Amino acid sequence: MSLERFISDAISPWMKREGPESDIVLSSRVRLARNLQQFVFPIAADKESAHEVISSISSFINQEKDVPEAENLEMLVMEKLKPIEKRVLVEKHLISPNLAEQAKYGAVLMNEDESVSIMLNEEDHIRIQCLAPGFQLEEVLHKANVIDDFIERNADYAFDEKRGYLTSCPTNVGTGLRASVMMHLPALVLTKKMSRIIPAINQLGLAVRGIYGEGTEAQGNIFQISNQMTLGKSEEDIMEDLAGVVMQVIQQERAARKQLQDGLKLQLEDKLYRSLGTLENSRIIQSKEAAKCLSDVRLGIDLEILPGISKTILNELMILTQPGFLQQYAGEVLTPDERDIRRATLIRERIKLENR
Amino acid sequence: MNCEECHEREASLHFTKIINGEKTEFHICEHCAKEKGEFLPGSNSFSIHQLLSGLLHGDGHVPNTPSSNFIPPSLACEKCGMSYYQFAKIGRFGCDNCYKAFESKLNPIFKRVHGGNTLHAGKIPLRAGSSIQEKKQLQQLKQAMQQYILNEEFEKAAETRDEIREIEHRLQQGRDT
């Protein structure tokens, strides 16, 4: 497969659109956790009960033509996928590592542009996930709500007046809503402001994590900010709190970028060009170094220091250089050392495409 | 190695924190880790379920009333069969009925996880009926009325009172039919 074709298949169509504040906010995501009242939760379910959940949902999905958000959903059953295929879905953030690795009878429903994925039998029966490029929290919540209402018209949710939507984990009960934005914050990291910002955000009941969620460090200066609380606040309040903090972080990042450009222009240019040089020339590159250099190049593009490279390159390469995609591109299982070589090659080829 | 916090207990948790690319190592005992709240969900390390399980096990941190410390071994959910002990161990409910079965134990847990909150204030499924919506609205209006009275905004308070009566009347009629 040619590299162009591979990239185009690997990147979800929704990622190719540019969203608001996309110099800093890479993507917005909303997840709603829901359960069906008549079945026990996946953790306690046997095979029969789990399969019933899937058939109950698929009995009405794609039936209604008035809900475009829930149209043309394709179902993938985890049992039938190869490990590498599941890994690729995780790297595209379409399913959770938990669904890929642990869920016994998991499945996912996806729409054509992959902006909607509905996981079945993950920790909860249903997890509706909507993604959009840039800062678009309201839009993704709206979309998730439309799908939620559609499912609710056809199925009885486990809901309690006092506790709200009943979920398997006590951390999700209530709204079942987890909203998050993925932010690229290189200037705040460079100016060492991030270490002061993270505790402040935590104090407001929000979590800051690395790109791959809980327990991961911020590779490539990409941070995910999300709400922690799901009980006692309305969806709108949760979103408002999160959006307010994100707006402030955007402003801080812009101010830090300006500070760097005003005060340390030459040093900054040197750093960014060196990173571009590394990506263009290295023969072996580990994921961490690749992520760091890609972050620098992305900053260089945003600050118009590095002209002639498209903006989507970071989003693309952050995904393409993950182990699953590298192996899919190579068409074989690779050792970590082999992956470092392939990664360097893939990045060089990708940048060459750009220069053509 | 002794805990870096209390310098008394043996450090049983060893963490590497990376801030701005700088690595710092922490050696800390479980007690101080919990007390510091350093390792709450989202701040690296610990999986959420390990942490929850730690909270649910009690050890004096969760229950607010001494009497709630006692868990009868028979406390179990009749729908999915999960016992409270199992729930406390894995940190997850087995079904919707567990919420009812373990009701007496849940408020302290929710309070801890959701910043002091125990009651849902968000979306209500459309089909679950408009009565829940109206009851919620009623609650909000009553609170608003109290506030108006405190602020001596009596005209607004009276308007709100009329609104409350109207809804109460509607709810009453709904029950009668």
PDB file of C-alpha atoms in Angstrom, chain A residues 3-4 7 276 279-280 294 297 301 306-317 320 346-356:
ATOM      1  CA  LEU A   3       2.051   5.760   2.109  1.00  0.00           C
ATOM      2  CA  GLU A   4      -0.594   8.273   0.959  1.00  0.00           C
ATOM      3  CA  ILE A   7      -2.258   7.570   5.913  1.00  0.00           C
ATOM      4  CA  LEU A 276      12.782  18.984  12.176  1.00  0.00           C
ATOM      5  CA  LEU A 279      12.764  13.822  12.005  1.00  0.00           C
ATOM      6  CA  GLU A 280      14.103  14.314   8.466  1.00  0.00           C
ATOM      7  CA  LEU A 294       6.828  16.190  16.452  1.00  0.00           C
ATOM      8  CA  VAL A 297       7.602  20.811  14.602  1.00  0.00           C
ATOM      9  CA  ILE A 301       4.107  25.306  12.149  1.00  0.00           C
ATOM     10  CA  LEU A 306       8.579  26.250   9.858  1.00  0.00           C
ATOM     11  CA  PRO A 307       6.686  26.980   6.666  1.00  0.00           C
ATOM     12  CA  GLY A 308       5.546  24.483   4.081  1.00  0.00           C
ATOM     13  CA  ILE A 309       4.500  21.667   6.358  1.00  0.00           C
ATOM     14  CA  SER A 310       0.843  20.864   6.823  1.00  0.00           C
ATOM     15  CA  LYS A 311      -0.753  21.236  10.208  1.00  0.00           C
ATOM     16  CA  THR A 312      -2.202  17.785  10.346  1.00  0.00           C
ATOM     17  CA  ILE A 313       1.248  16.220  10.306  1.00  0.00           C
ATOM     18  CA  LEU A 314       1.509  15.982  14.097  1.00  0.00           C
ATOM     19  CA  ASN A 315      -1.920  14.422  14.541  1.00  0.00           C
ATOM     20  CA  GLU A 316      -1.111  11.971  11.779  1.00  0.00           C
ATOM     21  CA  LEU A 317       2.328  10.996  12.897  1.00  0.00           C
ATOM     22  CA  LEU A 320       1.019   6.450  12.717  1.00  0.00           C
ATOM     23  CA  LEU A 346       7.929   6.270   8.150  1.00  0.00           C
ATOM     24  CA  ILE A 347       8.525   9.771   9.482  1.00  0.00           C
ATOM     25  CA  ARG A 348      11.177  10.489   6.840  1.00  0.00           C
ATOM     26  CA  GLU A 349       8.882   9.293   4.085  1.00  0.00           C
ATOM     27  CA  ARG A 350       5.995  11.328   5.423  1.00  0.00           C
ATOM     28  CA  ILE A 351       8.028  14.518   5.537  1.00  0.00           C
ATOM     29  CA  LYS A 352       9.368  13.835   2.041  1.00  0.00           C
ATOM     30  CA  LEU A 353       5.775  13.647   0.809  1.00  0.00           C
ATOM     31  CA  GLU A 354       5.315  17.102   2.243  1.00  0.00           C
ATOM     32  CA  ASN A 355       8.373  18.504   0.459  1.00  0.00           C
ATOM     33  CA  ARG A 356       7.417  17.113  -2.911  1.00  0.00           C
TER      34      ARG A 356
END
